[in-house]
Amino acid sequence: MPPFRLAHQGKTCSDSPRSHARLRAVALVFLLSAALSSCSGIQSALDPAGPEAEDVATLFYVMLVGGAAIWVGVVGTLFYATRVRREPHSERTAGWVILLCGAVGPVFILGALLTYAVWLLPNMRPWTAPGEEGGLRQIEVTGEQFWWRVRYLDASGGVLLETANEIIMPVGERVLFSLNAPDVIHSFWIPSLGGKMDVIPGRINRIALEASKAGVYRGVCAEFCGASHALMAFTVEVLEAEAFDAWLQQRLAADGSSGADGLGLFLRHGCGACHTIAGTQADGKIGPNLTALGARGSIAAGTLPNTQDNIARFIRSPGEIKPGVHMPSFAMLPEGDVETIAAYLKGLE
Ligand code: CUA
């Protein structure tokens, strides 16, 4: 783009300084609007939808102000030394500058920020007070390669229902997430609701989150876990209490046995060995539970919009959509069978 190149050539440029200023202003507005628009939305830690996320956002702004103060101090000193008083300073002054700006200042500022962060920590505690656990709704989340297994537990720790890549939770209720993984480390993060928590094989990490606003949010894996790390997102839908109860009842009663043709093909081609669909013979545990798949906002862990075409595409060649996925390609199935299975899955609600 010639105008930008000319802008760097200074006095030899034939454009007027005013047009440069206008260009710079346009660029600034563009950058600022891009930066600010990323502060809101369904996946922003700066647009909190719960108390834990509000603490994280507050900590960010405090750190931002602290960082800005340090930056202003450093740049101001640089400006003073290069533009205001350019002659050499005495050894004594230099010593004081090093002592105050190199030791006392950083210790004071970093100490204050650390104290504040530690003071905030109890509010972001992963666990509620002892004894309170029994009272919290528990959702077990397993980080798989590369999707999320989501199990709703009952009061005694039994599995009430299982789903995948979606978390439906009630508004205004603290929910306890128990996190685990069978093979590699992931990190469970719903920016709108709180901080992240590592998902580590061989141990159960817990984090309690509350959503104070109903809505749809997006969660992600925040730890590099393999080829499709960037393709393992999930949807968090926060519902009013009654709507949540209705959803729970609907899901507990879900029955995928209608749509006989599609289900027949699904079972005949062995899909049920890896996937479960409630109310049918499909009870595989390796892959995502597909009960009520049609009601999900996306497929393949937030990778594709949930359409019949995309479901068919994924069945044919999962590895092309998600590198490293464990599901094999089913491109050898007759085209009509794939379409029928996809239509059946899309119809599950
Ligand atoms: Cu799972 Cu990154």
GROMACS .gro file of C-alpha atoms and ligand atoms in nm:
model
  351
    1MET     CA    1   0.000   0.000   0.000
    2PRO     CA    2   0.184   0.310  -0.127
    3PRO     CA    3   0.047   0.563   0.129
    4PHE     CA    4   0.206   0.370   0.415
    5ARG     CA    5   0.535   0.331   0.235
    6LEU     CA    6   0.541   0.703   0.160
    7ALA     CA    7   0.467   0.781   0.523
    8HIS     CA    8   0.801   0.625   0.617
    9GLN     CA    9   0.998   0.827   0.367
   10GLY     CA   10   0.938   1.146   0.560
   11LYS     CA   11   1.029   1.476   0.385
   12THR     CA   12   1.086   1.333   0.039
   13CYS     CA   13   0.727   1.218   0.024
   14SER     CA   14   0.497   1.412  -0.199
   15ASP     CA   15   0.184   1.350   0.015
   16SER     CA   16   0.081   1.625   0.252
   17PRO     CA   17   0.141   1.582   0.628
   18ARG     CA   18  -0.234   1.623   0.679
   19SER     CA   19  -0.314   1.308   0.481
   20HIS     CA   20  -0.057   1.120   0.689
   21ALA     CA   21  -0.225   1.238   1.006
   22ARG     CA   22  -0.560   1.129   0.871
   23LEU     CA   23  -0.420   0.787   0.780
   24ARG     CA   24  -0.273   0.748   1.124
   25ALA     CA   25  -0.602   0.848   1.284
   26VAL     CA   26  -0.791   0.593   1.074
   27ALA     CA   27  -0.539   0.322   1.164
   28LEU     CA   28  -0.568   0.414   1.534
   29VAL     CA   29  -0.948   0.403   1.528
   30PHE     CA   30  -0.933   0.069   1.347
   31LEU     CA   31  -0.689  -0.078   1.600
   32LEU     CA   32  -0.879   0.058   1.900
   33SER     CA   33  -1.214  -0.069   1.778
   34ALA     CA   34  -1.060  -0.410   1.705
   35ALA     CA   35  -0.904  -0.416   2.052
   36LEU     CA   36  -1.218  -0.302   2.232
   37SER     CA   37  -1.453  -0.531   2.042
   38SER     CA   38  -1.251  -0.826   2.169
   39CYS     CA   39  -1.331  -0.719   2.527
   40SER     CA   40  -1.690  -0.838   2.505
   41GLY     CA   41  -1.867  -1.147   2.380
   42ILE     CA   42  -1.923  -1.508   2.473
   43GLN     CA   43  -1.559  -1.587   2.538
   44SER     CA   44  -1.407  -1.290   2.713
   45ALA     CA   45  -1.256  -1.275   3.060
   46LEU     CA   46  -1.318  -0.899   3.042
   47ASP     CA   47  -1.692  -0.946   3.007
   48PRO     CA   48  -1.759  -1.144   3.327
   49ALA     CA   49  -2.087  -1.329   3.380
   50GLY     CA   50  -2.019  -1.457   3.729
   51PRO     CA   51  -1.847  -1.363   4.058
   52GLU     CA   52  -1.532  -1.569   3.992
   53ALA     CA   53  -1.489  -1.407   3.651
   54GLU     CA   54  -1.547  -1.064   3.804
   55ASP     CA   55  -1.253  -1.124   4.040
   56VAL     CA   56  -1.035  -1.225   3.748
   57ALA     CA   57  -1.138  -0.915   3.552
   58THR     CA   58  -1.075  -0.689   3.853
   59LEU     CA   59  -0.731  -0.841   3.901
   60PHE     CA   60  -0.658  -0.781   3.532
   61TYR     CA   61  -0.751  -0.413   3.554
   62VAL     CA   62  -0.549  -0.362   3.873
   63MET     CA   63  -0.247  -0.529   3.705
   64LEU     CA   64  -0.307  -0.315   3.396
   65VAL     CA   65  -0.301   0.006   3.601
   66GLY     CA   66   0.010  -0.115   3.790
   67GLY     CA   67   0.181  -0.205   3.461
   68ALA     CA   68   0.083   0.126   3.305
   69ALA     CA   69   0.227   0.316   3.604
   70ILE     CA   70   0.559   0.133   3.568
   71TRP     CA   71   0.562   0.196   3.192
   72VAL     CA   72   0.495   0.569   3.240
   73GLY     CA   73   0.774   0.584   3.500
   74VAL     CA   74   1.027   0.408   3.276
   75VAL     CA   75   0.940   0.602   2.960
   76GLY     CA   76   0.926   0.930   3.157
   77THR     CA   77   1.274   0.867   3.297
   78LEU     CA   78   1.403   0.780   2.951
   79PHE     CA   79   1.251   1.098   2.811
   80TYR     CA   80   1.404   1.305   3.090
   81ALA     CA   81   1.748   1.155   3.036
   82THR     CA   82   1.748   1.188   2.657
   83ARG     CA   83   1.554   1.509   2.598
   84VAL     CA   84   1.536   1.720   2.915
   85ARG     CA   85   1.872   1.679   3.087
   86ARG     CA   86   2.121   1.515   2.859
   87GLU     CA   87   2.443   1.596   3.049
   88PRO     CA   88   2.600   1.322   3.264
   89HIS     CA   89   2.470   1.272   3.619
   90SER     CA   90   2.689   1.227   3.923
   91GLU     CA   91   2.782   0.884   4.058
   92ARG     CA   92   2.579   0.963   4.365
   93THR     CA   93   2.261   1.041   4.167
   94ALA     CA   94   2.309   0.730   3.955
   95GLY     CA   95   2.340   0.521   4.273
   96TRP     CA   96   2.017   0.661   4.409
   97VAL     CA   97   1.834   0.602   4.081
   98ILE     CA   98   1.949   0.239   4.075
   99LEU     CA   99   1.852   0.187   4.440
  100LEU     CA  100   1.509   0.351   4.414
  101CYS     CA  101   1.404   0.248   4.063
  102GLY     CA  102   1.586  -0.084   4.045
  103ALA     CA  103   1.515  -0.221   4.392
  104VAL     CA  104   1.279  -0.022   4.614
  105GLY     CA  105   1.024   0.065   4.344
  106PRO     CA  106   0.985  -0.284   4.195
  107VAL     CA  107   0.970  -0.446   4.540
  108PHE     CA  108   0.700  -0.203   4.649
  109ILE     CA  109   0.489  -0.226   4.330
  110LEU     CA  110   0.522  -0.602   4.279
  111GLY     CA  111   0.470  -0.659   4.654
  112ALA     CA  112   0.148  -0.455   4.646
  113LEU     CA  113   0.017  -0.635   4.337
  114LEU     CA  114   0.105  -0.975   4.485
  115THR     CA  115  -0.062  -0.890   4.815
  116TYR     CA  116  -0.376  -0.787   4.632
  117ALA     CA  117  -0.378  -1.103   4.416
  118VAL     CA  118  -0.331  -1.326   4.724
  119TRP     CA  119  -0.609  -1.136   4.899
  120LEU     CA  120  -0.838  -1.206   4.598
  121LEU     CA  121  -0.751  -1.576   4.586
  122PRO     CA  122  -0.994  -1.703   4.852
  123ASN     CA  123  -1.280  -1.570   4.639
  124MET     CA  124  -1.152  -1.770   4.344
  125ARG     CA  125  -1.109  -2.080   4.553
  126PRO     CA  126  -1.159  -2.399   4.358
  127TRP     CA  127  -1.335  -2.558   4.650
  128THR     CA  128  -1.613  -2.431   4.870
  129ALA     CA  129  -1.605  -2.455   5.249
  130PRO     CA  130  -1.567  -2.811   5.387
  131GLY     CA  131  -1.904  -2.979   5.413
  132GLU     CA  132  -2.049  -2.751   5.150
  133GLU     CA  133  -1.950  -2.987   4.871
  134GLY     CA  134  -2.243  -3.220   4.924
  135GLY     CA  135  -2.476  -2.933   4.859
  136LEU     CA  136  -2.327  -2.835   4.526
  137ARG     CA  137  -2.441  -2.971   4.195
  138GLN     CA  138  -2.153  -3.173   4.057
  139ILE     CA  139  -2.053  -3.199   3.694
  140GLU     CA  140  -1.766  -3.427   3.601
  141VAL     CA  141  -1.571  -3.309   3.298
  142THR     CA  142  -1.321  -3.536   3.126
  143GLY     CA  143  -1.072  -3.394   2.879
  144GLU     CA  144  -1.052  -3.640   2.589
  145GLN     CA  145  -0.853  -3.614   2.264
  146PHE     CA  146  -1.002  -3.376   2.150
  147TRP     CA  147  -1.340  -3.322   2.309
  148TRP     CA  148  -1.507  -3.293   2.646
  149ARG     CA  149  -1.700  -3.570   2.818
  150VAL     CA  150  -1.957  -3.412   3.050
  151ARG     CA  151  -2.133  -3.615   3.319
  152TYR     CA  152  -2.393  -3.485   3.560
  153LEU     CA  153  -2.356  -3.660   3.894
  154ASP     CA  154  -2.626  -3.721   4.152
  155ALA     CA  155  -2.585  -3.658   4.525
  156SER     CA  156  -2.414  -3.993   4.579
  157GLY     CA  157  -2.170  -3.945   4.292
  158GLY     CA  158  -2.352  -4.171   4.045
  159VAL     CA  159  -2.384  -4.066   3.680
  160LEU     CA  160  -2.721  -3.905   3.620
  161LEU     CA  161  -2.666  -3.834   3.253
  162GLU     CA  162  -2.383  -3.791   3.009
  163THR     CA  163  -2.333  -3.551   2.723
  164ALA     CA  164  -2.041  -3.406   2.532
  165ASN     CA  165  -1.901  -3.064   2.445
  166GLU     CA  166  -2.188  -2.881   2.612
  167ILE     CA  167  -2.249  -2.775   2.968
  168ILE     CA  168  -2.596  -2.666   3.061
  169MET     CA  169  -2.610  -2.505   3.404
  170PRO     CA  170  -2.860  -2.308   3.611
  171VAL     CA  171  -2.814  -1.937   3.675
  172GLY     CA  172  -2.725  -1.818   4.024
  173GLU     CA  173  -2.607  -2.159   4.145
  174ARG     CA  174  -2.251  -2.252   4.231
  175VAL     CA  175  -2.164  -2.566   4.037
  176LEU     CA  176  -1.871  -2.790   4.123
  177PHE     CA  177  -1.672  -2.918   3.827
  178SER     CA  178  -1.456  -3.228   3.887
  179LEU     CA  179  -1.194  -3.244   3.615
  180ASN     CA  180  -0.996  -3.543   3.497
  181ALA     CA  181  -0.829  -3.678   3.184
  182PRO     CA  182  -0.736  -4.030   3.070
  183ASP     CA  183  -0.417  -3.953   2.878
  184VAL     CA  184  -0.288  -3.599   2.828
  185ILE     CA  185  -0.311  -3.267   3.010
  186HIS     CA  186  -0.578  -3.017   2.909
  187SER     CA  187  -0.700  -2.701   3.074
  188PHE     CA  188  -1.066  -2.627   3.136
  189TRP     CA  189  -1.151  -2.262   3.083
  190ILE     CA  190  -1.478  -2.072   3.057
  191PRO     CA  191  -1.346  -1.713   3.037
  192SER     CA  192  -1.688  -1.559   3.104
  193LEU     CA  193  -1.728  -1.757   3.426
  194GLY     CA  194  -1.388  -1.775   3.587
  195GLY     CA  195  -1.023  -1.874   3.581
  196LYS     CA  196  -0.878  -2.182   3.419
  197MET     CA  197  -0.803  -2.513   3.584
  198ASP     CA  198  -0.567  -2.781   3.456
  199VAL     CA  199  -0.712  -3.120   3.370
  200ILE     CA  200  -0.444  -3.373   3.464
  201PRO     CA  201  -0.438  -3.750   3.409
  202GLY     CA  202  -0.438  -3.945   3.735
  203ARG     CA  203  -0.592  -3.677   3.952
  204ILE     CA  204  -0.916  -3.492   4.002
  205ASN     CA  205  -0.897  -3.113   4.004
  206ARG     CA  206  -1.198  -2.919   4.118
  207ILE     CA  207  -1.327  -2.575   4.044
  208ALA     CA  208  -1.657  -2.423   4.150
  209LEU     CA  209  -1.812  -2.166   3.918
  210GLU     CA  210  -2.127  -1.964   3.930
  211ALA     CA  211  -2.303  -1.788   3.644
  212SER     CA  212  -2.492  -1.477   3.744
  213LYS     CA  213  -2.631  -1.407   3.396
  214ALA     CA  214  -2.829  -1.645   3.180
  215GLY     CA  215  -2.687  -1.680   2.830
  216VAL     CA  216  -2.462  -1.880   2.606
  217TYR     CA  217  -2.087  -1.875   2.663
  218ARG     CA  218  -1.792  -2.053   2.512
  219GLY     CA  219  -1.534  -2.262   2.689
  220VAL     CA  220  -1.200  -2.378   2.551
  221CYS     CA  221  -0.904  -2.598   2.619
  222ALA     CA  222  -0.629  -2.368   2.740
  223GLU     CA  223  -0.335  -2.609   2.747
  224PHE     CA  224  -0.167  -2.743   2.436
  225CYS     CA  225  -0.273  -3.108   2.421
  226GLY     CA  226  -0.205  -3.225   2.067
  227ALA     CA  227  -0.286  -3.175   1.700
  228SER     CA  228  -0.644  -3.058   1.758
  229HIS     CA  229  -0.590  -2.859   2.076
  230ALA     CA  230  -0.741  -2.554   1.908
  231LEU     CA  231  -1.042  -2.761   1.801
  232MET     CA  232  -1.171  -2.857   2.143
  233ALA     CA  233  -1.419  -2.596   2.255
  234PHE     CA  234  -1.750  -2.638   2.430
  235THR     CA  235  -2.071  -2.449   2.477
  236VAL     CA  236  -2.191  -2.333   2.816
  237GLU     CA  237  -2.559  -2.256   2.827
  238VAL     CA  238  -2.681  -2.089   3.144
  239LEU     CA  239  -3.054  -2.131   3.195
  240GLU     CA  240  -3.305  -1.998   3.446
  241ALA     CA  241  -3.375  -2.256   3.720
  242GLU     CA  242  -3.708  -2.376   3.575
  243ALA     CA  243  -3.569  -2.403   3.223
  244PHE     CA  244  -3.272  -2.597   3.360
  245ASP     CA  245  -3.498  -2.842   3.545
  246ALA     CA  246  -3.706  -2.885   3.231
  247TRP     CA  247  -3.390  -2.953   3.029
  248LEU     CA  248  -3.273  -3.207   3.287
  249GLN     CA  249  -3.605  -3.391   3.283
  250GLN     CA  250  -3.612  -3.386   2.904
  251ARG     CA  251  -3.261  -3.526   2.884
  252LEU     CA  252  -3.329  -3.794   3.145
  253ALA     CA  253  -3.625  -3.908   2.936
  254ALA     CA  254  -3.437  -3.880   2.604
  255ASP     CA  255  -3.499  -4.172   2.374
  256GLY     CA  256  -3.320  -4.204   2.042
  257SER     CA  257  -3.512  -4.508   1.923
  258SER     CA  258  -3.729  -4.319   1.676
  259GLY     CA  259  -3.593  -4.276   1.324
  260ALA     CA  260  -3.563  -4.650   1.271
  261ASP     CA  261  -3.373  -4.635   0.939
  262GLY     CA  262  -3.096  -4.412   1.065
  263LEU     CA  263  -3.065  -4.594   1.396
  264GLY     CA  264  -3.057  -4.930   1.216
  265LEU     CA  265  -2.768  -4.815   0.996
  266PHE     CA  266  -2.594  -4.652   1.292
  267LEU     CA  267  -2.599  -4.984   1.477
  268ARG     CA  268  -2.526  -5.202   1.172
  269HIS     CA  269  -2.213  -5.003   1.085
  270GLY     CA  270  -2.086  -5.038   1.440
  271CYS     CA  271  -2.117  -4.675   1.551
  272GLY     CA  272  -2.276  -4.794   1.874
  273ALA     CA  273  -1.950  -4.958   1.979
  274CYS     CA  274  -1.804  -4.615   2.051
  275HIS     CA  275  -2.106  -4.389   2.096
  276THR     CA  276  -2.404  -4.399   2.330
  277ILE     CA  277  -2.752  -4.283   2.237
  278ALA     CA  278  -2.991  -4.304   2.531
  279GLY     CA  279  -3.287  -4.535   2.479
  280THR     CA  280  -3.109  -4.745   2.213
  281GLN     CA  281  -2.867  -5.037   2.201
  282ALA     CA  282  -2.585  -4.794   2.125
  283ASP     CA  283  -2.390  -4.783   2.449
  284GLY     CA  284  -2.025  -4.733   2.350
  285LYS     CA  285  -1.813  -4.534   2.592
  286ILE     CA  286  -1.508  -4.443   2.384
  287GLY     CA  287  -1.646  -4.151   2.184
  288PRO     CA  288  -1.878  -3.864   2.270
  289ASN     CA  289  -2.228  -3.949   2.388
  290LEU     CA  290  -2.459  -3.854   2.103
  291THR     CA  291  -2.790  -3.838   2.290
  292ALA     CA  292  -2.982  -3.530   2.175
  293LEU     CA  293  -2.695  -3.439   1.940
  294GLY     CA  294  -2.930  -3.239   1.717
  295ALA     CA  295  -2.990  -2.988   1.997
  296ARG     CA  296  -2.622  -2.894   2.029
  297GLY     CA  297  -2.500  -2.570   1.882
  298SER     CA  298  -2.201  -2.726   1.710
  299ILE     CA  299  -2.036  -3.058   1.639
  300ALA     CA  300  -1.685  -3.193   1.685
  301ALA     CA  301  -1.628  -2.982   1.998
  302GLY     CA  302  -1.711  -2.642   1.861
  303THR     CA  303  -1.541  -2.710   1.527
  304LEU     CA  304  -1.837  -2.703   1.285
  305PRO     CA  305  -2.193  -2.565   1.292
  306ASN     CA  306  -2.440  -2.842   1.371
  307THR     CA  307  -2.592  -2.920   1.031
  308GLN     CA  308  -2.677  -3.250   0.868
  309ASP     CA  309  -2.416  -3.185   0.597
  310ASN     CA  310  -2.144  -3.124   0.853
  311ILE     CA  311  -2.236  -3.437   1.048
  312ALA     CA  312  -2.212  -3.637   0.725
  313ARG     CA  313  -1.880  -3.470   0.644
  314PHE     CA  314  -1.743  -3.561   0.985
  315ILE     CA  315  -1.856  -3.924   0.957
  316ARG     CA  316  -1.683  -3.955   0.619
  317SER     CA  317  -1.349  -3.808   0.720
  318PRO     CA  318  -1.311  -3.698   1.082
  319GLY     CA  319  -0.934  -3.670   1.050
  320GLU     CA  320  -0.961  -3.405   0.782
  321ILE     CA  321  -1.171  -3.186   1.010
  322LYS     CA  322  -0.988  -3.269   1.332
  323PRO     CA  323  -0.629  -3.389   1.291
  324GLY     CA  324  -0.537  -3.655   1.546
  325VAL     CA  325  -0.896  -3.752   1.623
  326HIS     CA  326  -0.939  -4.113   1.738
  327MET     CA  327  -1.247  -4.177   1.522
  328PRO     CA  328  -1.159  -4.358   1.199
  329SER     CA  329  -1.279  -4.248   0.857
  330PHE     CA  330  -1.607  -4.399   0.734
  331ALA     CA  331  -1.569  -4.282   0.376
  332MET     CA  332  -1.619  -4.644   0.260
  333LEU     CA  333  -1.985  -4.645   0.369
  334PRO     CA  334  -2.243  -4.607   0.091
  335GLU     CA  335  -2.316  -4.236   0.048
  336GLY     CA  336  -2.688  -4.288   0.115
  337ASP     CA  337  -2.611  -4.459   0.447
  338VAL     CA  338  -2.397  -4.168   0.565
  339GLU     CA  339  -2.673  -3.922   0.474
  340THR     CA  340  -2.938  -4.130   0.652
  341ILE     CA  341  -2.727  -4.162   0.967
  342ALA     CA  342  -2.651  -3.788   0.961
  343ALA     CA  343  -3.022  -3.707   0.923
  344TYR     CA  344  -3.104  -3.938   1.214
  345LEU     CA  345  -2.837  -3.780   1.439
  346LYS     CA  346  -2.941  -3.427   1.345
  347GLY     CA  347  -3.299  -3.521   1.435
  348LEU     CA  348  -3.208  -3.631   1.790
  349GLU     CA  349  -3.331  -3.368   2.034
  350CUA    CU1  350  -0.719  -3.017   2.512
  350CUA    CU2  351  -0.574  -2.846   2.451
   0.00000   0.00000   0.00000
